[in-house]
Amino acid sequence: MDKAWAEFVAERAAALQKEEMPMMKEIDISYRTMFAELAQRTLDAQFAADFPMEGWFVTVTVKDRDYWYFDLPTPEGKDKRSYVGPHSDEAITARVKAHKEIKDNIRERRRMVSTLRRAGLPGPDAFAGDVTKALADAGLFRLRAVLIGSVAFSTYAGMLGVRLPSSAMQTGDADFAQDFAISAGVEDSLPPVLEVLQSVDPEFRAVPHQADKAKVVAFQNAKGYRVEFLTGNRGSDEYTGKPSPMPALGGASAENLRFLDYLIYEPIRTVLLHREGVNVLVPAPERYAVHKLIVSSRRLTDTLGRVKADKDLTQAALLFEGLVETRQSDAIAIAWEEAWDRGDAWKEAIGKGIARLPEKGIKALGKALGPEVVEDLVKR
């Protein structure tokens, strides 16, 4: 580590030991409780819509792990089999066991969303919400895809129970990620993605990948709104810049990105505050924050790249602060250690991100990790 960087980190370490971090405002407990209940109700509603009463659930073992599937009889006399989820997902297994008892009240869910939005909890812009809902209804999150980016960030206020500024959530696109092994292994698929998106806006079109014109990882409408599918880079850099075919994504491929496997590992189920609520999977907030540190350092250095990097770091700082204020410092520490232990490229990217992290984010990290971590950065 060069001398200038060492001096910078040392100054930051001294500052965080001297100064107290102002409190982030928490959301009233009644709204936090309502948000949690809405998340459960939206999963119940999606479950009831996906799996009609005339079908039945079966267990399938794949590579020594048990998964739920759903068999639905068809007029042709052959059962249609759909992927449900892993036995290890307690929320899914509980709903399988209580399938016939699930009842949905869509008007009540709309009322709850309206109440939460009036109370100041954020939601997506209407178009992003409609796109996400259409993909959710088509089965995207049932197939273990993960909503990422700023649309996902909007769910963290309700999840953590803190107020996050809406300026940190503005976006002109929607990004979704899926692990390649899951896409290849579930033996199920969305309907054609382009058709799903055109049900929201008929002007959506497929955007051929630059490296392989026969594959599509992104879709765009006439106003430039972009929907993109991503996956983690598999094993080496040879996949970087090349699209991966994704059997579960309804004809779409996915862009391979380094560091993405870390982001989408063990995602969290929550609700997007749009219409009657949309049940989604998003990255764990501590992983989202650490990942934003990393990707901020890899943005292009043009004007747009710098704007995106600033937004990355603002979101990271807000989540570090929110997690500390809600007594989840251990989650930061665990996510940080995993990323840090992945090698020199990860350490370098994290270090560069910290160099530009807003002061409140630095202070929150100091509280979560301890000053000794910063001192270790100096030594390295």
Coordinates of N, CA, C and O in Angstrom, one line a residue, residues 18 24 41 51 82 121-122 138 211 252 298 310 321 370:
K18 N -13.0 9.6 17.2 CA -13.2 10.8 17.9 C -14.7 11.3 17.8 O -15.2 11.9 18.7
M24 N -29.6 7.6 12.6 CA -30.5 7.5 11.4 C -31.9 7.3 12.0 O -32.1 6.5 12.9
R41 N -48.0 -11.7 3.3 CA -49.3 -11.8 2.5 C -49.0 -11.9 1.0 O -49.7 -12.6 0.3
F51 N -49.9 -21.9 -7.9 CA -50.2 -23.3 -7.6 C -51.6 -23.5 -7.3 O -52.1 -23.5 -6.2
S82 N -43.9 -27.8 -12.3 CA -43.3 -26.5 -12.1 C -42.4 -26.5 -10.8 O -42.7 -27.2 -9.8
L121 N -42.5 5.3 3.5 CA -41.6 4.2 3.0 C -41.6 4.3 1.5 O -42.6 4.5 0.8
P122 N -40.4 4.1 0.9 CA -40.3 4.2 -0.6 C -40.8 3.0 -1.3 O -40.9 1.9 -0.8
A138 N -45.0 -13.9 -13.8 CA -44.6 -14.9 -14.8 C -43.7 -16.0 -14.2 O -43.5 -17.1 -14.8
A211 N -21.2 -9.2 -28.2 CA -20.2 -10.3 -28.5 C -20.9 -11.5 -29.2 O -20.2 -12.3 -29.7
A252 N -34.0 -15.7 -22.7 CA -33.0 -14.6 -22.4 C -31.7 -15.3 -22.0 O -31.7 -16.4 -21.4
R298 N -14.9 0.0 -10.0 CA -14.7 -0.6 -11.4 C -15.6 0.2 -12.4 O -15.7 -0.3 -13.6
D310 N -20.7 7.4 -7.6 CA -21.2 8.2 -6.4 C -22.5 7.6 -5.9 O -22.7 7.5 -4.6
E321 N -24.9 2.4 7.6 CA -25.4 3.2 8.7 C -26.7 2.6 9.2 O -26.9 2.4 10.5
G370 N -14.7 -2.4 13.9 CA -13.7 -2.0 14.9 C -12.5 -1.3 14.2 O -12.2 -1.6 13.0

